[in-house]
PDB file of C-alpha atoms and ligand atoms in Angstrom:
ATOM      1  CA  UNK A 838     -91.037 -33.100  16.975  1.00 29.00           C
ATOM      2  CA  UNK A 839     -90.634 -32.841  20.271  1.00 31.00           C
ATOM      3  CA  UNK A 840     -87.114 -31.206  21.600  1.00 27.00           C
ATOM      4  CA  UNK A 841     -85.036 -29.232  19.391  1.00 24.00           C
ATOM      5  CA  UNK A 842     -86.331 -29.201  15.842  1.00 26.00           C
ATOM      6  CA  UNK A 843     -83.478 -27.897  14.340  1.00 27.00           C
ATOM      7  CA  UNK A 844     -79.984 -26.748  15.357  1.00 26.00           C
ATOM      8  CA  UNK A 845     -77.484 -25.109  13.235  1.00 27.00           C
ATOM      9  CA  UNK A 846     -73.998 -23.245  13.743  1.00 29.00           C
ATOM     10  CA  UNK A 847     -73.113 -20.627  11.138  1.00 31.00           C
ATOM     11  CA  UNK A 848     -70.944 -18.111  11.238  1.00 34.00           C
ATOM     12  CA  UNK A 849     -70.407 -14.810   9.751  1.00 34.00           C
ATOM     13  CA  UNK A 850     -67.193 -13.577   8.720  1.00 43.00           C
ATOM     14  CA  UNK A 851     -66.449  -9.722   7.465  1.00 40.00           C
ATOM     15  CA  UNK A 852     -64.388  -7.087   7.818  1.00 37.00           C
ATOM     16  CA  UNK A 853     -66.675  -6.080  11.359  1.00 35.00           C
ATOM     17  CA  UNK A 854     -66.198  -8.804  13.261  1.00 36.00           C
ATOM     18  CA  UNK A 855     -62.208  -9.371  12.342  1.00 36.00           C
ATOM     19  CA  UNK A 856     -61.431  -6.480  14.949  1.00 34.00           C
ATOM     20  CA  UNK A 857     -57.899  -4.311  13.284  1.00 34.00           C
ATOM     21  CA  UNK A 858     -57.299  -2.097  16.154  1.00 32.00           C
ATOM     22  CA  UNK A 859     -56.363  -4.580  18.794  1.00 39.00           C
ATOM     23  CA  UNK A 860     -55.935  -6.836  16.196  1.00 50.00           C
ATOM     24  CA  UNK A 861     -57.192  -9.563  18.141  1.00 52.00           C
ATOM     25  CA  UNK A 862     -60.724 -11.279  15.775  1.00 54.00           C
ATOM     26  CA  UNK A 863     -62.955 -13.547  18.087  1.00 55.00           C
ATOM     27  CA  UNK A 864     -65.110 -15.587  15.829  1.00 53.00           C
ATOM     28  CA  UNK A 865     -68.302 -17.231  17.432  1.00 49.00           C
ATOM     29  CA  UNK A 866     -70.384 -19.617  15.705  1.00 44.00           C
ATOM     30  CA  UNK A 867     -74.298 -18.511  16.102  1.00 39.00           C
ATOM     31  CA  UNK A 868     -76.044 -21.673  17.498  1.00 34.00           C
ATOM     32  CA  UNK A 869     -79.838 -21.088  15.975  1.00 38.00           C
ATOM     33  CA  UNK A 870     -82.192 -23.185  17.932  1.00 37.00           C
ATOM     34  CA  UNK A 871     -86.291 -23.681  17.182  1.00 39.00           C
ATOM     35  CA  UNK A 872     -88.626 -24.907  19.668  1.00 42.00           C
ATOM     36  CA  UNK A 873     -91.587 -26.222  20.213  1.00 47.00           C
ATOM     37  CA  UNK A 874     -94.000 -24.810  23.407  1.00 50.00           C
ATOM     38  CA  UNK A 875     -93.241 -28.014  25.294  1.00 56.00           C
ATOM     39  CA  UNK A 876     -89.645 -28.772  24.214  1.00 61.00           C
ATOM     40  CA  UNK A 877     -87.447 -28.034  27.336  1.00 65.00           C
ATOM     41  CA  UNK A 878     -85.266 -25.506  27.886  1.00 71.00           C
ATOM     42  CA  UNK A 879     -81.304 -26.064  26.895  1.00 70.00           C
ATOM     43  CA  UNK A 880     -78.789 -25.017  29.364  1.00 72.00           C
ATOM     44  CA  UNK A 881     -77.071 -22.044  28.856  1.00 74.00           C
ATOM     45  CA  UNK A 882     -73.828 -22.792  27.538  1.00 71.00           C
ATOM     46  CA  UNK A 883     -70.831 -20.492  27.639  1.00 71.00           C
ATOM     47  CA  UNK A 884     -69.745 -19.689  23.735  1.00 74.00           C
ATOM     48  CA  UNK A 885     -66.562 -20.711  22.657  1.00 81.00           C
ATOM     49  CA  UNK A 886     -64.930 -18.428  20.037  1.00 87.00           C
ATOM     50  CA  UNK A 887     -62.152 -19.348  17.646  1.00 93.00           C
ATOM     51  CA  UNK A 888     -59.411 -16.551  18.461  1.00 94.00           C
ATOM     52  CA  UNK A 889     -57.960 -15.748  15.585  1.00 97.00           C
ATOM     53  CA  UNK A 890     -54.883 -13.409  16.659  1.00 97.00           C
ATOM     54  CA  UNK A 891     -52.318 -11.238  14.398  1.00 96.00           C
ATOM     55  CA  UNK A 892     -49.932  -9.939  16.378  1.00 95.00           C
ATOM     56  CA  UNK A 893     -49.294  -5.726  15.883  1.00 95.00           C
ATOM     57  CA  UNK A 894     -46.012  -5.782  15.509  1.00 96.00           C
ATOM     58  CA  UNK A 895     -43.380  -3.542  12.588  1.00 98.00           C
ATOM     59  CA  UNK A 896     -41.582  -6.515  11.922  1.00 97.00           C
ATOM     60  CA  UNK A 897     -44.370  -8.712  11.566  1.00 98.00           C
ATOM     61  CA  UNK A 898     -45.833  -6.202   8.856  1.00 98.00           C
ATOM     62  CA  UNK A 899     -42.167  -5.763   7.514  1.00 98.00           C
ATOM     63  CA  UNK A 900     -41.758  -9.604   6.675  1.00 98.00           C
ATOM     64  CA  UNK A 901     -44.967  -9.858   5.350  1.00 98.00           C
ATOM     65  CA  UNK A 902     -44.865  -7.550   2.790  1.00 98.00           C
ATOM     66  CA  UNK A 903     -41.327  -8.488   1.684  1.00 98.00           C
ATOM     67  CA  UNK A 904     -42.742 -12.099   1.361  1.00 98.00           C
ATOM     68  CA  UNK A 905     -46.017 -10.174  -0.469  1.00 98.00           C
ATOM     69  CA  UNK A 906     -43.656  -8.770  -3.176  1.00 98.00           C
ATOM     70  CA  UNK A 907     -43.438 -10.569  -6.308  1.00 97.00           C
ATOM     71  CA  UNK A 908     -39.728  -9.350  -7.163  1.00 97.00           C
ATOM     72  CA  UNK A 909     -38.903 -11.319  -3.836  1.00 98.00           C
ATOM     73  CA  UNK A 910     -36.163 -13.893  -4.956  1.00 97.00           C
ATOM     74  CA  UNK A 911     -37.019 -17.648  -3.818  1.00 97.00           C
ATOM     75  CA  UNK A 912     -33.797 -17.490  -0.854  1.00 97.00           C
ATOM     76  CA  UNK A 913     -35.161 -14.081   0.122  1.00 97.00           C
ATOM     77  CA  UNK A 914     -38.646 -15.570   0.302  1.00 97.00           C
ATOM     78  CA  UNK A 915     -37.285 -18.390   2.038  1.00 97.00           C
ATOM     79  CA  UNK A 916     -35.605 -16.444   5.178  1.00 96.00           C
ATOM     80  CA  UNK A 917     -38.779 -14.030   5.462  1.00 97.00           C
ATOM     81  CA  UNK A 918     -40.769 -16.963   6.040  1.00 97.00           C
ATOM     82  CA  UNK A 919     -38.954 -18.460   8.484  1.00 97.00           C
ATOM     83  CA  UNK A 920     -38.044 -15.094  10.392  1.00 97.00           C
ATOM     84  CA  UNK A 921     -42.014 -14.375  10.581  1.00 97.00           C
ATOM     85  CA  UNK A 922     -42.407 -18.057  11.420  1.00 97.00           C
ATOM     86  CA  UNK A 923     -40.474 -17.115  13.892  1.00 97.00           C
ATOM     87  CA  UNK A 924     -42.297 -14.307  15.341  1.00 97.00           C
ATOM     88  CA  UNK A 925     -45.481 -15.876  14.960  1.00 97.00           C
ATOM     89  CA  UNK A 926     -44.142 -18.892  17.007  1.00 97.00           C
ATOM     90  CA  UNK A 927     -42.875 -17.059  19.562  1.00 96.00           C
ATOM     91  CA  UNK A 928     -46.457 -15.173  20.076  1.00 96.00           C
ATOM     92  CA  UNK A 929     -48.664 -18.616  19.501  1.00 97.00           C
ATOM     93  CA  UNK A 930     -46.495 -20.112  22.440  1.00 96.00           C
ATOM     94  CA  UNK A 931     -46.796 -17.147  24.901  1.00 94.00           C
ATOM     95  CA  UNK A 932     -49.702 -18.728  27.501  1.00 92.00           C
ATOM     96  CA  UNK A 933     -49.414 -22.156  25.826  1.00 96.00           C
ATOM     97  CA  UNK A 934     -45.602 -23.473  26.938  1.00 96.00           C
ATOM     98  CA  UNK A 935     -46.187 -25.624  30.559  1.00 96.00           C
ATOM     99  CA  UNK A 936     -43.957 -24.287  32.922  1.00 97.00           C
ATOM    100  CA  UNK A 937     -42.698 -25.542  35.721  1.00 97.00           C
ATOM    101  CA  UNK A 938     -41.379 -23.591  39.516  1.00 97.00           C
ATOM    102  CA  UNK A 939     -37.702 -24.610  40.466  1.00 97.00           C
ATOM    103  CA  UNK A 940     -34.678 -23.030  42.159  1.00 97.00           C
ATOM    104  CA  UNK A 941     -31.564 -22.208  40.411  1.00 97.00           C
ATOM    105  CA  UNK A 942     -28.298 -20.894  42.392  1.00 97.00           C
ATOM    106  CA  UNK A 943     -26.703 -17.971  41.263  1.00 97.00           C
ATOM    107  CA  UNK A 944     -22.991 -17.075  40.497  1.00 97.00           C
ATOM    108  CA  UNK A 945     -23.272 -14.991  44.111  1.00 97.00           C
ATOM    109  CA  UNK A 946     -24.278 -17.853  46.177  1.00 95.00           C
ATOM    110  CA  UNK A 947     -27.728 -16.752  46.219  1.00 97.00           C
ATOM    111  CA  UNK A 948     -31.164 -19.365  45.190  1.00 97.00           C
ATOM    112  CA  UNK A 949     -33.711 -17.475  42.869  1.00 97.00           C
ATOM    113  CA  UNK A 950     -37.163 -19.058  42.559  1.00 97.00           C
ATOM    114  CA  UNK A 951     -36.964 -19.952  38.546  1.00 97.00           C
ATOM    115  CA  UNK A 952     -39.526 -20.855  35.982  1.00 97.00           C
ATOM    116  CA  UNK A 953     -38.482 -23.024  33.262  1.00 97.00           C
ATOM    117  CA  UNK A 954     -40.395 -24.555  30.121  1.00 96.00           C
ATOM    118  CA  UNK A 955     -41.314 -28.369  30.998  1.00 96.00           C
ATOM    119  CA  UNK A 956     -39.230 -30.932  29.010  1.00 96.00           C
ATOM    120  CA  UNK A 957     -41.594 -33.494  30.204  1.00 96.00           C
ATOM    121  CA  UNK A 958     -44.306 -31.814  27.650  1.00 96.00           C
ATOM    122  CA  UNK A 959     -42.457 -31.124  24.357  1.00 97.00           C
ATOM    123  CA  UNK A 960     -44.538 -29.492  21.591  1.00 97.00           C
ATOM    124  CA  UNK A 961     -45.823 -31.660  18.919  1.00 98.00           C
ATOM    125  CA  UNK A 962     -44.643 -29.899  15.885  1.00 97.00           C
ATOM    126  CA  UNK A 963     -46.849 -30.339  12.682  1.00 97.00           C
ATOM    127  CA  UNK A 964     -45.495 -28.743   9.200  1.00 97.00           C
ATOM    128  CA  UNK A 965     -47.534 -29.310   6.595  1.00 96.00           C
ATOM    129  CA  UNK A 966     -45.486 -29.306   3.836  1.00 94.00           C
ATOM    130  CA  UNK A 967     -44.377 -27.822   1.597  1.00 88.00           C
ATOM    131  CA  UNK A 968     -44.220 -24.127   3.091  1.00 89.00           C
ATOM    132  CA  UNK A 969     -45.292 -25.381   6.487  1.00 92.00           C
ATOM    133  CA  UNK A 970     -41.424 -26.819   6.609  1.00 94.00           C
ATOM    134  CA  UNK A 971     -39.895 -22.799   6.413  1.00 95.00           C
ATOM    135  CA  UNK A 972     -42.178 -21.593   8.796  1.00 94.00           C
ATOM    136  CA  UNK A 973     -40.977 -24.056  11.794  1.00 93.00           C
ATOM    137  CA  UNK A 974     -37.121 -23.705  10.530  1.00 90.00           C
ATOM    138  CA  UNK A 975     -36.263 -21.271  13.172  1.00 89.00           C
ATOM    139  CA  UNK A 976     -39.147 -22.651  15.866  1.00 88.00           C
ATOM    140  CA  UNK A 977     -36.149 -24.232  18.054  1.00 86.00           C
ATOM    141  CA  UNK A 978     -35.070 -20.915  19.276  1.00 88.00           C
ATOM    142  CA  UNK A 979     -38.580 -20.327  20.349  1.00 93.00           C
ATOM    143  CA  UNK A 980     -39.493 -23.998  21.311  1.00 95.00           C
ATOM    144  CA  UNK A 981     -36.616 -25.224  23.785  1.00 94.00           C
ATOM    145  CA  UNK A 982     -38.624 -28.787  23.824  1.00 96.00           C
ATOM    146  CA  UNK A 983     -40.067 -30.463  20.815  1.00 95.00           C
ATOM    147  CA  UNK A 984     -40.745 -32.665  18.521  1.00 96.00           C
ATOM    148  CA  UNK A 985     -41.601 -32.760  14.722  1.00 96.00           C
ATOM    149  CA  UNK A 986     -44.360 -34.537  12.937  1.00 97.00           C
ATOM    150  CA  UNK A 987     -44.179 -33.837   9.354  1.00 97.00           C
ATOM    151  CA  UNK A 988     -47.643 -33.698   7.421  1.00 97.00           C
ATOM    152  CA  UNK A 989     -47.998 -33.348   3.464  1.00 95.00           C
ATOM    153  CA  UNK A 990     -50.900 -32.833   1.402  1.00 92.00           C
ATOM    154  CA  UNK A 991     -51.821 -31.861  -1.879  1.00 87.00           C
ATOM    155  CA  UNK A 992     -54.557 -29.744  -3.636  1.00 80.00           C
ATOM    156  CA  UNK A 993     -56.525 -31.078  -6.622  1.00 83.00           C
ATOM    157  CA  UNK A 994     -56.019 -27.720  -8.839  1.00 78.00           C
ATOM    158  CA  UNK A 995     -59.849 -28.810 -10.468  1.00 83.00           C
ATOM    159  CA  UNK A 996     -61.653 -29.756  -7.242  1.00 84.00           C
ATOM    160  CA  UNK A 997     -59.621 -28.161  -4.952  1.00 77.00           C
ATOM    161  CA  UNK A 998     -59.584 -31.027  -2.257  1.00 85.00           C
ATOM    162  CA  UNK A 999     -56.500 -31.995  -0.474  1.00 86.00           C
ATOM    163  CA  UNK A1000     -55.453 -35.265  -0.209  1.00 91.00           C
ATOM    164  CA  UNK A1001     -52.901 -36.411   1.845  1.00 93.00           C
ATOM    165  CA  UNK A1002     -49.289 -38.270   0.737  1.00 95.00           C
ATOM    166  CA  UNK A1003     -47.359 -38.472   3.828  1.00 96.00           C
ATOM    167  CA  UNK A1004     -48.910 -38.571   7.820  1.00 96.00           C
ATOM    168  CA  UNK A1005     -45.684 -39.082   9.873  1.00 97.00           C
ATOM    169  CA  UNK A1006     -48.547 -38.647  13.095  1.00 97.00           C
ATOM    170  CA  UNK A1007     -48.337 -40.899  15.567  1.00 97.00           C
ATOM    171  CA  UNK A1008     -51.160 -43.802  15.880  1.00 97.00           C
ATOM    172  CA  UNK A1009     -52.914 -42.806  19.240  1.00 98.00           C
ATOM    173  CA  UNK A1010     -52.405 -39.634  20.993  1.00 98.00           C
ATOM    174  CA  UNK A1011     -53.104 -38.340  24.203  1.00 97.00           C
ATOM    175  CA  UNK A1012     -55.411 -35.636  25.547  1.00 97.00           C
ATOM    176  CA  UNK A1013     -52.622 -34.080  27.190  1.00 97.00           C
ATOM    177  CA  UNK A1014     -50.654 -33.314  24.491  1.00 98.00           C
ATOM    178  CA  UNK A1015     -49.607 -30.102  22.917  1.00 98.00           C
ATOM    179  CA  UNK A1016     -49.600 -29.198  19.210  1.00 98.00           C
ATOM    180  CA  UNK A1017     -48.659 -26.184  17.095  1.00 97.00           C
ATOM    181  CA  UNK A1018     -49.448 -26.260  13.172  1.00 97.00           C
ATOM    182  CA  UNK A1019     -47.329 -24.554  10.582  1.00 97.00           C
ATOM    183  CA  UNK A1020     -49.232 -23.820   7.210  1.00 96.00           C
ATOM    184  CA  UNK A1021     -48.362 -20.312   5.525  1.00 96.00           C
ATOM    185  CA  UNK A1022     -51.765 -20.359   3.622  1.00 96.00           C
ATOM    186  CA  UNK A1023     -55.304 -21.066   4.999  1.00 97.00           C
ATOM    187  CA  UNK A1024     -56.619 -20.408   1.678  1.00 96.00           C
ATOM    188  CA  UNK A1025     -60.402 -22.708   1.710  1.00 94.00           C
ATOM    189  CA  UNK A1026     -59.176 -24.509   5.280  1.00 94.00           C
ATOM    190  CA  UNK A1027     -59.647 -27.991   3.018  1.00 93.00           C
ATOM    191  CA  UNK A1028     -55.957 -28.654   4.301  1.00 95.00           C
ATOM    192  CA  UNK A1029     -56.002 -27.753   7.913  1.00 96.00           C
ATOM    193  CA  UNK A1030     -59.315 -28.973   8.357  1.00 97.00           C
ATOM    194  CA  UNK A1031     -58.224 -32.619   7.423  1.00 96.00           C
ATOM    195  CA  UNK A1032     -55.328 -32.441  10.106  1.00 97.00           C
ATOM    196  CA  UNK A1033     -56.890 -31.192  12.987  1.00 98.00           C
ATOM    197  CA  UNK A1034     -59.719 -33.958  12.442  1.00 97.00           C
ATOM    198  CA  UNK A1035     -56.923 -36.643  12.033  1.00 97.00           C
ATOM    199  CA  UNK A1036     -55.003 -35.195  15.637  1.00 98.00           C
ATOM    200  CA  UNK A1037     -58.936 -35.395  17.395  1.00 98.00           C
ATOM    201  CA  UNK A1038     -59.383 -39.098  15.931  1.00 97.00           C
ATOM    202  CA  UNK A1039     -55.778 -40.241  17.401  1.00 98.00           C
ATOM    203  CA  UNK A1040     -56.934 -38.471  20.251  1.00 98.00           C
ATOM    204  CA  UNK A1041     -55.872 -35.305  20.677  1.00 97.00           C
ATOM    205  CA  UNK A1042     -57.879 -32.357  21.799  1.00 96.00           C
ATOM    206  CA  UNK A1043     -58.619 -29.631  19.578  1.00 96.00           C
ATOM    207  CA  UNK A1044     -58.286 -26.845  22.450  1.00 95.00           C
ATOM    208  CA  UNK A1045     -54.856 -27.543  22.307  1.00 97.00           C
ATOM    209  CA  UNK A1046     -54.062 -27.094  18.939  1.00 97.00           C
ATOM    210  CA  UNK A1047     -52.036 -23.752  17.849  1.00 98.00           C
ATOM    211  CA  UNK A1048     -52.235 -22.724  14.503  1.00 98.00           C
ATOM    212  CA  UNK A1049     -49.481 -20.256  12.948  1.00 98.00           C
ATOM    213  CA  UNK A1050     -50.226 -19.072   9.475  1.00 98.00           C
ATOM    214  CA  UNK A1051     -48.710 -16.044   7.457  1.00 98.00           C
ATOM    215  CA  UNK A1052     -52.055 -15.259   5.812  1.00 98.00           C
ATOM    216  CA  UNK A1053     -55.500 -16.493   6.605  1.00 98.00           C
ATOM    217  CA  UNK A1054     -58.513 -15.857   4.168  1.00 98.00           C
ATOM    218  CA  UNK A1055     -62.466 -15.836   5.623  1.00 97.00           C
ATOM    219  CA  UNK A1056     -63.621 -19.677   3.840  1.00 96.00           C
ATOM    220  CA  UNK A1057     -60.628 -21.275   6.207  1.00 97.00           C
ATOM    221  CA  UNK A1058     -61.714 -19.445   9.097  1.00 97.00           C
ATOM    222  CA  UNK A1059     -65.549 -19.973   8.718  1.00 96.00           C
ATOM    223  CA  UNK A1060     -64.631 -23.393   8.410  1.00 96.00           C
ATOM    224  CA  UNK A1061     -61.891 -23.381  11.340  1.00 97.00           C
ATOM    225  CA  UNK A1062     -64.425 -21.645  13.510  1.00 96.00           C
ATOM    226  CA  UNK A1063     -67.841 -23.926  12.746  1.00 95.00           C
ATOM    227  CA  UNK A1064     -66.006 -26.995  13.746  1.00 96.00           C
ATOM    228  CA  UNK A1065     -63.355 -25.704  16.018  1.00 96.00           C
ATOM    229  CA  UNK A1066     -64.608 -22.899  18.112  1.00 93.00           C
ATOM    230  CA  UNK A1067     -62.486 -23.590  21.190  1.00 89.00           C
ATOM    231  CA  UNK A1068     -59.121 -23.137  18.473  1.00 96.00           C
ATOM    232  CA  UNK A1069     -56.666 -20.250  18.085  1.00 97.00           C
ATOM    233  CA  UNK A1070     -55.212 -19.188  15.038  1.00 98.00           C
ATOM    234  CA  UNK A1071     -52.187 -16.779  14.891  1.00 98.00           C
ATOM    235  CA  UNK A1072     -51.723 -15.062  11.944  1.00 98.00           C
ATOM    236  CA  UNK A1073     -49.737 -11.936  10.133  1.00 98.00           C
ATOM    237  CA  UNK A1074     -52.685 -10.883   8.254  1.00 97.00           C
ATOM    238  CA  UNK A1075     -56.291 -11.929   7.293  1.00 97.00           C
ATOM    239  CA  UNK A1076     -56.763 -11.312   3.748  1.00 97.00           C
ATOM    240  CA  UNK A1077     -59.918 -10.272   1.802  1.00 92.00           C
ATOM    241  CA  UNK A1078     -60.846 -13.396  -0.415  1.00 95.00           C
ATOM    242  CA  UNK A1079     -60.122 -16.477  -2.309  1.00 96.00           C
ATOM    243  CA  UNK A1080     -60.099 -16.727  -5.945  1.00 96.00           C
ATOM    244  CA  UNK A1081     -61.033 -19.372  -8.315  1.00 93.00           C
ATOM    245  CA  UNK A1082     -57.773 -21.151  -8.809  1.00 92.00           C
ATOM    246  CA  UNK A1083     -57.942 -21.064  -4.577  1.00 92.00           C
ATOM    247  CA  UNK A1084     -55.027 -18.205  -4.146  1.00 95.00           C
ATOM    248  CA  UNK A1085     -55.652 -16.208  -1.436  1.00 97.00           C
ATOM    249  CA  UNK A1086     -55.969 -12.579  -3.195  1.00 97.00           C
ATOM    250  CA  UNK A1087     -54.091 -10.617  -2.309  1.00 97.00           C
ATOM    251  CA  UNK A1088     -51.783 -12.514  -0.702  1.00 97.00           C
ATOM    252  CA  UNK A1089     -48.196 -14.612  -2.104  1.00 97.00           C
ATOM    253  CA  UNK A1090     -48.675 -16.424  -4.364  1.00 96.00           C
ATOM    254  CA  UNK A1091     -47.634 -19.910  -4.401  1.00 95.00           C
ATOM    255  CA  UNK A1092     -45.922 -20.190  -1.069  1.00 96.00           C
ATOM    256  CA  UNK A1093     -44.105 -23.898  -1.244  1.00 94.00           C
ATOM    257  CA  UNK A1094     -43.160 -23.442  -4.861  1.00 95.00           C
ATOM    258  CA  UNK A1095     -42.034 -19.402  -3.754  1.00 96.00           C
ATOM    259  CA  UNK A1096     -39.252 -20.827  -1.151  1.00 95.00           C
ATOM    260  CA  UNK A1097     -38.481 -23.480  -3.252  1.00 95.00           C
ATOM    261  CA  UNK A1098     -37.838 -21.628  -6.381  1.00 94.00           C
ATOM    262  CA  UNK A1099     -39.720 -24.234  -8.498  1.00 93.00           C
ATOM    263  CA  UNK A1100     -41.147 -22.502 -11.174  1.00 89.00           C
ATOM    264  CA  UNK A1101     -45.165 -22.829 -12.266  1.00 74.00           C
TER     265      UNK A1101
HETATM  266  N1  URA B 106     -51.386 -22.217  -0.996  1.00 54.35           N
HETATM  267  C1  URA B 106     -50.503 -21.338  -1.357  1.00 54.35           C
HETATM  268  O1  URA B 106     -49.464 -21.803  -1.545  1.00 54.35           O
HETATM  269  N2  URA B 106     -50.935 -20.305  -1.723  1.00 54.35           N
HETATM  270  C2  URA B 106     -52.419 -19.465  -1.908  1.00 54.35           C
HETATM  271  O2  URA B 106     -52.787 -18.236  -2.247  1.00 54.35           O
HETATM  272  C3  URA B 106     -53.231 -20.308  -1.154  1.00 54.35           C
HETATM  273  C4  URA B 106     -52.834 -21.526  -0.912  1.00 54.35           C
END
């Protein structure tokens, strides 16, 4: 076979490549290529890395602890999740919100240079129901201009496959659109990958997506890093594993049931 014989993308996620010191984990899919002797050398490409950012803030740790505790009652779980969402969204939009340079007149009769959030490019917020809704409850306080597009997915408890039951995304999206997806738990990654696939299929770009999650687990991160290396994920914690029922361990249980007080 001429040229590239095999090309494979893989990514190892372990404690060692999840930097805890600066709380930034860059996850790079490793591309291995086998070529025959006559094959032209492929041009070196700058590697794209998925960024997983866990802000080292005591308030984030505090609200995560409240969410983890099995003794936290539902109303408190909900408000802790909303608060955590506010803090994580604040971080996620730090270098993401489009701004414009203007001038404003101050009460002292002076003109001051001013940077304002650009209202012409509202962030498209996509909560994954149910619990993604709680995470964005206070988003309005940190994102001045936004639009909301709900999506709902349900997981088959036997196969753990997610399927959509609601999708309010517009049929066409622009490559310039900016997206913020909220989903408290990224466990196996099945749902979040489907949502991003859908955004890309409608014309959006993965590089313009920020994902906000309370807790993420290695299977979801591996899936996302392999498929969308340019993605940025903001989370309170990277947990160790996912159990056979698809729950993150140690995790915080079923986020939707706990937020809404649904008995299970
Ligand atoms: N969804 C949840 O609500 N909890 C988990 O642990 C995993 C997915």
